[in-house]
Structure formats: C-alpha cells, structure tokens
Amino acid sequence: MRDQTMDIQRKVSLASYAVEAARQFAAEDGKPTLTEQKSIQNDDTMVTVVCITYNHEEYIAQALDSFLMQKTDFKFKVFVGEDCGPDSTADIVREYAAKYPDIIVPFIREENVGAQRNLIDMCQRATSPYIAFCEGDDYWTDEYKLQKQVDYMQTHHQYRACFCNAEIIADDQWYLNSHYAPDSKGRRLIPHSMPEINKDQREWTAASYISNGPAHTSTMLFRWNYDLPIPDTYYTRVFGDHPIMMMQLGLGKLSLLPDVVSAYRRSDVGIIMFKSKNEHFVKTRLNWILVLTDLLTFFEKHYGDYCKIQIENRIKLEATNYLKAVIARDDSEAVATLFTDHPEAAKIVLRSYISFYHDSRALTRAYSWEGYKLVVRNRYYRNLLRPIVWLFRKTEKVIKGLKWLKGKLRNIISLALYWKNTLVPKRADIWVFSGFNKKTYVDNTKYFYEYVLAHHPEITAYWLTMDQSIFDQLQSENKPVLMMRTRRCRSIVSRAAIAVTDHYRMSDYDALSGLNDNLKIVQLWHGVGLKSTKNLVKSTTVPGAEYSDDILPAQTDNAVQRLIKKMKYIRHAYFRELFEKWFMVICPGPLQIGQFAAPLNIKPEQCFVCGFPRNIFIHQTQRDTDVCRILYAPTYRWNATKEKEMVQYIIDAAVQIQETMQALNANLTIRLHPHTWRSYGERLARLAEAYDRIQIDTEKDVYQTLGRYSVLISDYSSIANDFVLLDRPIIYFNYDFEAYTKHDTQMDFDYDSVTPGIKAKTWEEVLSAIVTYVEDPQKDGTARREIRSMFYDMSVNDKDNSRRIVDEIKRRLALQER
C-alpha cells in the first residue's frame, strides 16, 4: 500500500510539473507557443509514444495508423509534436486527434523549435513510467510492438531501456544500401544488418553503446528518468536519439529484443539526408564530433571517468575518418574547420596521433625502419607474426588465470589463518600499529605508537609495514617493527590484544599478517571533517568496508536467521571491516559520536571523547615570527580533471601570489593532499624556482609544522578544523563547491555556517583575504572559537591526548577481563 501511495504521489508531482512546464513554455519571451496543449495524462497511462514530425505530410498518417493499431492490455497515449512545417502535416495531426481524442494529443508549434526541443518538451509533459519514440516519417510494423517491450521491461527491472530491429525502407539507388547486409528474407535491418554488430549480443551499457549506437529511434522504449538534466547544447545538435539514449542509460543497461517491429524510411525530408555518399559521410562525422564532445562533458559532470575512454575513442574515430575524407579530396579549408570549430576533438585526435607516433618510434628503434615496414606494413610478414602474437596473448590469459587461482588460494589460506589465530590466547600488553594501506608511517597511529614506546615500557608495541624503506628506517631508530605477511609477524599479531588504525582494519591489516576475530581494533580516525560520513561506506575503495547487517545478528532475528548469519560470519569475517565491532573509537568531541560513529552503526559506548595524538604539535609548535607563513592545503579531488585544474589555477596565479607575498613579507607554502592522484612535483618545483615567495611542502606529514603558520587556505579538508584549534585565520577557497559536493562528497553540515573565515572563489579574492587577515588576525575570531567549541571538547584536547587514550584502552581491557 505504501508503494502504491508513493507511486501516486510521484505521478501527481509529475503532472503538476507538466502543467507548470507547459505554462512556462508558452509564457517565456521568445519561446514558441502551442495552439493546442493537452499534455496531462491520466494516472493509468503506461506508455507515452512521442512522435516529432516536420514536413511529413506524405508519411504522418501511416505513422499514426501504426500507433493506433497497437494491441495492448494497458493504456497508452500518443504525443505528436508538429514543428511548424511548410506543408499540411499539422492539419492531418489535428484530424487524427479529433477522431481519437483519448489517444492522440497534438502539439502544434506556432514557430519552429527544432527537433530536440520538440522532443524533450513532450517528454517532460508525460507522466507515464515508459516513453517510446517514433518520428513522423517512420512507422511501426508489429501490432504487438508496445506490448512485447513493456512485458519485457516489467520482468527485467535491471534495464533502463530496450529496443528492437527496424527494417530499412529505401529505393535501390540509395548509396548506403551496400553498407547493410540483407537477411534471409532480403530485409536490411538495424541493427542486425550492420556489419560491425554482433547479432548474439543482447545487452549494452553506455560504454558499449557508444561504439556503434545500434538502436534505431523508432524501436526505442525507455524507463524514463524525468529528473535527467538536459544540457543546453543538446538542443542545438542535429542528432538527438543516440545522445538521449546515452544520457538516459547513465550507469544502467540497455537490452535488445530481436523482433522486427518498425520501418525506418529513407526519405528526402530527413534532417541528416545528403545527396551524395561523400557529403553524407563528411557532414555526419562533424555532427557526431559535436554530439560526442557534449556527451564527454555530460558524463564527466555526472559520472566522473565512466565511459570517458569509450567516448574519446569514438571521437578519435569520427575525427580521423573526417580528416581522412577531406584530405583525400585536398580540402584544406575543411581540415582547418576541425581545429577551429572543434578544438577539443582536435586535441583528442592529436594526442592519439602523438601516442601512435611514439609507438611507431618504439617499434622502429626495436626493429629498425626496414624491420618496422616489414612487420607492420607488409601484410605477409604481419600475418606471419600473427600466430606468435596469438601465442603470447594465450600465455597472458594463462598467467591471468594462474593469478586468479593464486588469489582464490590466498583467500582460502586467509580464512584458515584468521580463525586459527582467533583461537590463540591474547596478551593485553602486546599492541600493534600500522599505517594506511600498510605502507605509510604518518598521522595518528604514528604519533600514538611513538608515545607508547616513549612512555609505556610495560606495553610491547610493534609497527607493521609492507614498505621496506619504513622497515629499514624504524630498525635504524631501534623501534620495534615487523614486516607484514611473515611468520614472525603472524605469530606476534595473533597474540596481540590491540590493533591501532586511523583508516580501516581492512586497509591496514590482513589475515596473512595475523588479523583475527579477537584482535581488538582501536580506531583513531584521521580528522574532524565536514564531509558526509553517511556516504563513507559507499565512497571508500577499501574492500570489505560495508555494513555487516547480513552477517551480524539483529534483535529481531529468529533462531534460523541467527544460525544462517553465524555461518555467513565464519565465511566472510576475514575480509570484512566489521566497524560495528570496533573496540574503541576516538571522537574529539561529542558531536562526532553522532556525525561519525552513528552512521556506521557504532554504539556510543564504543566511543571515547578525546583529541587526536597527532595534534600534540599543534599545542606545542610556536608560530614563526621572522616571516609570515601562509599554508595552502586543499583536499584531493576524485576527478583527475578537477585536480589538474586546481594545480593550473596555482600556476596561473603565481605572479599575483609573488607580488602579494613580497608586499606582506610573507611566504606561501603549497601542500597538496598526500592522496593526490598524479604527481605534480616537477611542475611545482619549477614554480618554486621561479618565485622565491612560493614554497612547496613535499612532506607527507604536515602536523609537525602546522603550528608555524599564521594563515591557512583550505577548502573542504579536515585540516581546516585542525587549524581551528590554533584560533588563527582560515580562508576557505571553495571555487568548485557545487561540483565538489555534487560529484565528490556531500557535507554533514551547512558549509557556510561551520566555516569561520572568508570564502573565496578566485585567487584574487584569496590574496585579498590574506591581506585582510595579516592586518587584522583577530577578524572572525569569535566565530572560530564558536566552531572550535562545537567540534571539540577542549577539556580533552591538548598535548596529553595520547596519555588519555592509553589509560582508556587499559581501563576497557581490565573491565573486559573481569
């Protein structure tokens, strides 16, 4: 009943939206109006057929008749958008609408709006769960076309859309006839007659669809996403069907039903019909480049890097084919058009050319020029080498298979070791520590480990690592250290009572190194941040970091359910995070119990309110007085393009930064996040060489020097909340706030209300803010102290943080032993 209510509410909301959209469409200045608007459907409409038509006087009746002949056990509507054509198409549409008012809804435009705007306007006015397409010069040939597709979609919920085969109707003189291979009945079909199509393929994603776009418009049926944002550029392009299919698919899937259900008419009124094969080829290549460039931007904005390579490969293909065609006819002006009108596509092609050129040079160096021509250009020798290459490829597959088998074997061994080591008696005086991904020596675990070594000889503490350089460093400093995945490491960890981490147990420990079910995890975490903890489980790439309600019993479970979960727990626990079972979680203030712990199903009694071990330097380090030191420490961006933009902004502003720093007798230190995806060391080093007031901090650990800075520039990083402890000015350089919160992560708080400092969108604004704070360091001081009190319990945030944590761990261990 609840689902039905929600569905009705959604449809009412969509209907209201459709009414408002119709009103705005007619009312906005410069926008076309409709002579008839019957856009609102009844709630029981299952499918809306959307038909755009222009100058189709000769064909539109056949299209409408093919819709009307549909035999279905559900209700459907036909929206017909006549786009102010020069013929009598509008009159024919009106006649059909008058005759079939319960089915056909006419949209007669008073001025031409273009095919894509015509299409999307009607789609936005629909309220049905499904939308089907067919243009006015095409028609359906199967009277069960809609019924077949809806039946399929109703039982295959994993698909966003489906399509079928369409028969091409063209005269014998059509220059593209030879492109399509007739089937056994002499029919040329889309997609089954397309030479590049795999007739057995039944499923596509956006990434696979982009290579050949196998669906014809007249066969498309969508599980329509009414919330899909349509970019403005979509309305300016010639092609609309394939881009909307890609955008509607997003991360979903598309399915093919092999039936032939419609006819694609090759007529002279089509918008992409050209008189010659060569003209058709060149013009459609340019149109595809525009569409593909738009799609690249759309997918990057909404889905990150998903589909990026496939779209870029298609752009390379279309641009290369275009250049090949126009160079063959010695058309220099057409060559220049690609670079002047389509610079992004041209850059992609040039990068591809440079890559292939380097490959060619590498082969030439390996084989000599004569050898290169022999193995690459000579068909005989190329075919002669094919079996050798085939053998290498097969060998590679065998190696991959062996790696897969090795992985499975390691999983079995890990499972056995996990439970074997669980049975080993634990010693409360053995504690182990590890860094992120088993290969770092920084942050809270480092400082807590060093504190325990220095002040608690009664505790046997070991650092665990997979990094040889860290192992050698700690050995040289006479600090107890173990190389992970060794017998000695497993022996010691299996007897340890406490394992300390500041990320995840599954990133910092493993069963091959002694991880077991009775090893108690002390979670220090790595910052008091603004980013949403609710999305932490979804956003992390750490394997096994997921909720464990499938393997941990709940109070509402019956005996059978508890038994099943116990069996699953035995099977899965060795590679699961199990944060619900963490022994102790450090929260610098009560606020983090609700912000961090609660979304991870961590009980309040598992939390301990105390400051971070790493903040000892914040409480001890003095600010530099000889020169005003300013730190720029942005967080990382998941999107590599955004990350590169961030670095480029710094480089572009270098002159202004230098001038401002000189005027203030200040230095700006740039410190990129240690998880930054790419290395910008060389570029930033050149920057520091050219400008003596710009320095680069390449140390992974910022906390030893954080107290030296007078002003911090950050964005969404938890380092800003650490700096709040110093009660010094913070500038929030949040130029990409909308994109960051939409695509990287959401915020747990209203950003403006918990960032006690000047907000800046450009480097000019940042530099102006620096001047303001240098002249008046106490500006925004009251707000800073309020936020500090909000996030931190200052009675337990000082140089004694590590002492408190040790005392609490001992207390809890003692309680557990009683």
mmCIF file of C-alpha atoms in Angstrom, residues 577-790:
data_model
loop_
_atom_site.group_PDB
_atom_site.id
_atom_site.type_symbol
_atom_site.label_atom_id
_atom_site.label_comp_id
_atom_site.label_asym_id
_atom_site.label_seq_id
_atom_site.Cartn_x
_atom_site.Cartn_y
_atom_site.Cartn_z
ATOM 1 C CA GLU A 577 35.709 -4.274 8.035
ATOM 2 C CA LEU A 578 33.310 -5.040 10.946
ATOM 3 C CA PHE A 579 33.378 -1.441 12.136
ATOM 4 C CA GLU A 580 30.247 -2.257 14.138
ATOM 5 C CA LYS A 581 32.608 -4.307 16.365
ATOM 6 C CA TRP A 582 35.443 -1.770 16.744
ATOM 7 C CA PHE A 583 36.722 -1.897 20.341
ATOM 8 C CA MET A 584 37.174 1.860 20.761
ATOM 9 C CA VAL A 585 36.644 4.875 18.520
ATOM 10 C CA ILE A 586 38.271 8.249 19.200
ATOM 11 C CA CYS A 587 35.940 11.248 18.888
ATOM 12 C CA PRO A 588 37.499 14.691 19.622
ATOM 13 C CA GLY A 589 34.089 15.967 20.694
ATOM 14 C CA PRO A 590 30.585 14.619 21.421
ATOM 15 C CA LEU A 591 29.454 15.885 18.016
ATOM 16 C CA GLN A 592 31.495 13.174 16.271
ATOM 17 C CA ILE A 593 29.556 10.431 18.042
ATOM 18 C CA GLY A 594 26.532 11.457 16.009
ATOM 19 C CA GLN A 595 28.405 12.556 12.885
ATOM 20 C CA PHE A 596 30.945 9.758 12.543
ATOM 21 C CA ALA A 597 30.002 6.824 14.738
ATOM 22 C CA ALA A 598 26.221 6.651 14.441
ATOM 23 C CA PRO A 599 26.091 6.364 10.611
ATOM 24 C CA LEU A 600 28.485 3.407 10.876
ATOM 25 C CA ASN A 601 26.252 1.647 13.432
ATOM 26 C CA ILE A 602 28.847 2.200 16.175
ATOM 27 C CA LYS A 603 27.321 2.351 19.643
ATOM 28 C CA PRO A 604 28.016 5.374 21.878
ATOM 29 C CA GLU A 605 29.744 3.153 24.456
ATOM 30 C CA GLN A 606 32.339 2.189 21.839
ATOM 31 C CA CYS A 607 33.342 5.858 21.518
ATOM 32 C CA PHE A 608 35.847 7.772 23.638
ATOM 33 C CA VAL A 609 35.855 11.573 23.609
ATOM 34 C CA CYS A 610 39.472 12.668 23.262
ATOM 35 C CA GLY A 611 41.734 14.656 20.939
ATOM 36 C CA PHE A 612 43.951 13.155 18.255
ATOM 37 C CA PRO A 613 47.536 12.059 19.042
ATOM 38 C CA ARG A 614 48.884 13.950 16.009
ATOM 39 C CA ASN A 615 47.674 17.288 17.414
ATOM 40 C CA ILE A 616 50.442 17.319 20.023
ATOM 41 C CA PHE A 617 52.431 19.552 17.646
ATOM 42 C CA ILE A 618 49.535 21.989 17.270
ATOM 43 C CA HIS A 619 49.658 22.505 21.025
ATOM 44 C CA GLN A 620 53.466 22.726 21.209
ATOM 45 C CA THR A 621 54.767 24.373 17.991
ATOM 46 C CA GLN A 622 55.229 28.154 18.005
ATOM 47 C CA ARG A 623 54.224 30.424 15.135
ATOM 48 C CA ASP A 624 57.129 31.788 13.057
ATOM 49 C CA THR A 625 57.738 35.480 13.661
ATOM 50 C CA ASP A 626 60.587 36.245 11.237
ATOM 51 C CA VAL A 627 58.257 35.895 8.247
ATOM 52 C CA CYS A 628 54.501 35.491 7.904
ATOM 53 C CA ARG A 629 53.944 31.896 6.813
ATOM 54 C CA ILE A 630 50.766 31.018 4.907
ATOM 55 C CA LEU A 631 49.772 27.454 4.014
ATOM 56 C CA TYR A 632 47.587 26.385 1.100
ATOM 57 C CA ALA A 633 46.414 22.813 1.811
ATOM 58 C CA PRO A 634 43.461 21.749 -0.404
ATOM 59 C CA THR A 635 41.789 18.374 -0.163
ATOM 60 C CA TYR A 636 42.047 15.867 -3.006
ATOM 61 C CA ARG A 637 39.584 15.650 -5.898
ATOM 62 C CA TRP A 638 38.301 12.287 -7.080
ATOM 63 C CA ASN A 639 38.051 13.720 -10.573
ATOM 64 C CA ALA A 640 41.510 13.882 -12.162
ATOM 65 C CA THR A 641 40.496 16.746 -14.459
ATOM 66 C CA LYS A 642 39.416 18.857 -11.481
ATOM 67 C CA GLU A 643 42.649 18.021 -9.742
ATOM 68 C CA LYS A 644 44.687 19.229 -12.717
ATOM 69 C CA GLU A 645 42.582 22.399 -12.873
ATOM 70 C CA MET A 646 43.384 23.075 -9.225
ATOM 71 C CA VAL A 647 47.134 22.869 -9.896
ATOM 72 C CA GLN A 648 46.809 25.006 -13.023
ATOM 73 C CA TYR A 649 44.984 27.708 -11.033
ATOM 74 C CA ILE A 650 48.002 27.916 -8.741
ATOM 75 C CA ILE A 651 50.409 28.234 -11.658
ATOM 76 C CA ASP A 652 48.260 30.852 -13.408
ATOM 77 C CA ALA A 653 48.130 32.980 -10.239
ATOM 78 C CA ALA A 654 51.862 32.712 -9.466
ATOM 79 C CA VAL A 655 52.743 36.314 -10.415
ATOM 80 C CA GLN A 656 49.975 37.772 -8.245
ATOM 81 C CA ILE A 657 50.905 35.461 -5.363
ATOM 82 C CA GLN A 658 54.560 36.523 -5.575
ATOM 83 C CA GLU A 659 53.705 40.237 -5.578
ATOM 84 C CA THR A 660 51.324 39.941 -2.622
ATOM 85 C CA MET A 661 53.758 37.864 -0.571
ATOM 86 C CA GLN A 662 56.553 40.364 -1.182
ATOM 87 C CA ALA A 663 54.345 43.241 -0.056
ATOM 88 C CA LEU A 664 53.449 41.384 3.171
ATOM 89 C CA ASN A 665 56.922 39.915 3.826
ATOM 90 C CA ALA A 666 55.240 36.517 3.669
ATOM 91 C CA ASN A 667 55.753 33.120 2.101
ATOM 92 C CA LEU A 668 53.045 30.898 0.645
ATOM 93 C CA THR A 669 53.611 27.179 1.115
ATOM 94 C CA ILE A 670 51.673 24.838 -1.165
ATOM 95 C CA ARG A 671 50.934 21.388 0.164
ATOM 96 C CA LEU A 672 48.830 19.053 -1.963
ATOM 97 C CA HIS A 673 46.938 16.272 -0.243
ATOM 98 C CA PRO A 674 49.098 13.097 0.094
ATOM 99 C CA HIS A 675 46.370 11.109 -1.704
ATOM 100 C CA THR A 676 46.567 13.350 -4.770
ATOM 101 C CA TRP A 677 46.246 11.059 -7.776
ATOM 102 C CA ARG A 678 49.011 12.428 -10.002
ATOM 103 C CA SER A 679 52.497 13.716 -9.342
ATOM 104 C CA TYR A 680 52.859 17.446 -9.860
ATOM 105 C CA GLY A 681 56.249 17.644 -8.167
ATOM 106 C CA GLU A 682 58.203 18.726 -11.236
ATOM 107 C CA ARG A 683 55.759 21.472 -12.232
ATOM 108 C CA LEU A 684 55.519 22.822 -8.701
ATOM 109 C CA ALA A 685 59.295 22.621 -8.230
ATOM 110 C CA ARG A 686 59.764 24.802 -11.320
ATOM 111 C CA LEU A 687 57.212 27.209 -9.861
ATOM 112 C CA ALA A 688 59.163 27.461 -6.603
ATOM 113 C CA GLU A 689 62.399 28.055 -8.534
ATOM 114 C CA ALA A 690 60.846 30.919 -10.467
ATOM 115 C CA TYR A 691 59.155 32.596 -7.465
ATOM 116 C CA ASP A 692 61.088 32.819 -4.211
ATOM 117 C CA ARG A 693 57.981 33.614 -2.152
ATOM 118 C CA ILE A 694 56.290 30.332 -3.157
ATOM 119 C CA GLN A 695 57.432 27.167 -1.413
ATOM 120 C CA ILE A 696 56.393 23.546 -1.882
ATOM 121 C CA ASP A 697 55.888 21.204 1.075
ATOM 122 C CA THR A 698 56.577 17.671 -0.143
ATOM 123 C CA GLU A 699 56.460 16.086 3.306
ATOM 124 C CA LYS A 700 53.558 13.716 3.772
ATOM 125 C CA ASP A 701 53.200 14.756 7.404
ATOM 126 C CA VAL A 702 52.013 18.347 7.815
ATOM 127 C CA TYR A 703 51.268 18.212 11.531
ATOM 128 C CA GLN A 704 54.820 18.727 12.783
ATOM 129 C CA THR A 705 54.891 22.155 11.091
ATOM 130 C CA LEU A 706 51.236 23.198 11.085
ATOM 131 C CA GLY A 707 51.680 25.350 14.175
ATOM 132 C CA ARG A 708 54.241 27.551 12.375
ATOM 133 C CA TYR A 709 51.668 29.070 10.011
ATOM 134 C CA SER A 710 49.793 32.313 10.611
ATOM 135 C CA VAL A 711 47.070 31.788 7.990
ATOM 136 C CA LEU A 712 45.635 28.651 6.413
ATOM 137 C CA ILE A 713 43.986 28.410 2.978
ATOM 138 C CA SER A 714 41.919 25.262 2.517
ATOM 139 C CA ASP A 715 38.558 24.204 1.118
ATOM 140 C CA TYR A 716 36.786 21.091 2.432
ATOM 141 C CA SER A 717 39.707 19.407 4.184
ATOM 142 C CA SER A 718 39.669 18.377 7.848
ATOM 143 C CA ILE A 719 42.999 20.233 8.181
ATOM 144 C CA ALA A 720 40.911 23.427 8.455
ATOM 145 C CA ASN A 721 39.184 22.023 11.540
ATOM 146 C CA ASP A 722 42.590 21.078 12.991
ATOM 147 C CA PHE A 723 43.770 24.647 12.411
ATOM 148 C CA VAL A 724 40.708 25.933 14.257
ATOM 149 C CA LEU A 725 42.381 24.629 17.422
ATOM 150 C CA LEU A 726 45.012 27.369 16.974
ATOM 151 C CA ASP A 727 42.392 30.124 16.685
ATOM 152 C CA ARG A 728 44.159 31.588 13.649
ATOM 153 C CA PRO A 729 42.652 32.879 10.373
ATOM 154 C CA ILE A 730 41.387 30.408 7.789
ATOM 155 C CA ILE A 731 40.473 31.247 4.185
ATOM 156 C CA TYR A 732 38.049 28.827 2.517
ATOM 157 C CA PHE A 733 38.952 28.667 -1.183
ATOM 158 C CA ASN A 734 35.772 26.894 -2.313
ATOM 159 C CA TYR A 735 35.703 27.837 -6.015
ATOM 160 C CA ASP A 736 34.281 24.420 -7.031
ATOM 161 C CA PHE A 737 31.823 23.971 -4.166
ATOM 162 C CA GLU A 738 28.827 22.958 -6.308
ATOM 163 C CA ALA A 739 30.763 20.436 -8.388
ATOM 164 C CA TYR A 740 32.619 19.042 -5.381
ATOM 165 C CA THR A 741 29.525 18.497 -3.231
ATOM 166 C CA LYS A 742 27.635 17.024 -6.163
ATOM 167 C CA HIS A 743 30.253 14.613 -7.511
ATOM 168 C CA ASP A 744 32.864 14.045 -4.789
ATOM 169 C CA THR A 745 31.014 14.058 -1.493
ATOM 170 C CA GLN A 746 28.196 15.698 0.388
ATOM 171 C CA MET A 747 28.559 17.723 3.578
ATOM 172 C CA ASP A 748 27.249 16.782 7.007
ATOM 173 C CA PHE A 749 26.763 20.464 7.842
ATOM 174 C CA ASP A 750 25.686 23.672 6.204
ATOM 175 C CA TYR A 751 29.055 24.711 4.794
ATOM 176 C CA ASP A 752 28.769 28.448 5.342
ATOM 177 C CA SER A 753 27.709 28.090 8.978
ATOM 178 C CA VAL A 754 30.682 25.907 10.047
ATOM 179 C CA THR A 755 33.495 27.595 8.118
ATOM 180 C CA PRO A 756 34.539 30.608 10.217
ATOM 181 C CA GLY A 757 36.500 32.546 7.639
ATOM 182 C CA ILE A 758 36.422 34.444 4.363
ATOM 183 C CA LYS A 759 35.105 32.432 1.379
ATOM 184 C CA ALA A 760 36.985 32.950 -1.895
ATOM 185 C CA LYS A 761 36.194 31.862 -5.460
ATOM 186 C CA THR A 762 39.339 33.166 -7.189
ATOM 187 C CA TRP A 763 42.993 33.617 -6.318
ATOM 188 C CA GLU A 764 42.429 37.379 -6.449
ATOM 189 C CA GLU A 765 39.879 37.003 -3.641
ATOM 190 C CA VAL A 766 42.224 34.672 -1.727
ATOM 191 C CA LEU A 767 45.070 37.193 -1.860
ATOM 192 C CA SER A 768 42.736 39.995 -0.777
ATOM 193 C CA ALA A 769 41.639 37.845 2.186
ATOM 194 C CA ILE A 770 45.282 37.199 3.137
ATOM 195 C CA VAL A 771 45.921 40.942 3.293
ATOM 196 C CA THR A 772 42.818 41.383 5.453
ATOM 197 C CA TYR A 773 43.863 38.699 7.943
ATOM 198 C CA VAL A 774 47.513 39.772 8.140
ATOM 199 C CA GLU A 775 46.367 43.273 9.019
ATOM 200 C CA ASP A 776 43.754 42.004 11.499
ATOM 201 C CA PRO A 777 44.431 38.409 12.742
ATOM 202 C CA GLN A 778 41.543 38.680 15.224
ATOM 203 C CA LYS A 779 38.952 39.129 12.477
ATOM 204 C CA ASP A 780 36.397 36.270 12.687
ATOM 205 C CA GLY A 781 37.990 35.178 15.989
ATOM 206 C CA THR A 782 34.651 34.878 17.774
ATOM 207 C CA ALA A 783 33.258 32.654 15.009
ATOM 208 C CA ARG A 784 36.396 30.483 15.052
ATOM 209 C CA ARG A 785 36.133 29.892 18.772
ATOM 210 C CA GLU A 786 32.435 29.043 18.490
ATOM 211 C CA ILE A 787 33.152 26.444 15.816
ATOM 212 C CA ARG A 788 36.062 25.089 17.870
ATOM 213 C CA SER A 789 33.736 24.573 20.820
ATOM 214 C CA MET A 790 31.185 22.965 18.524
#
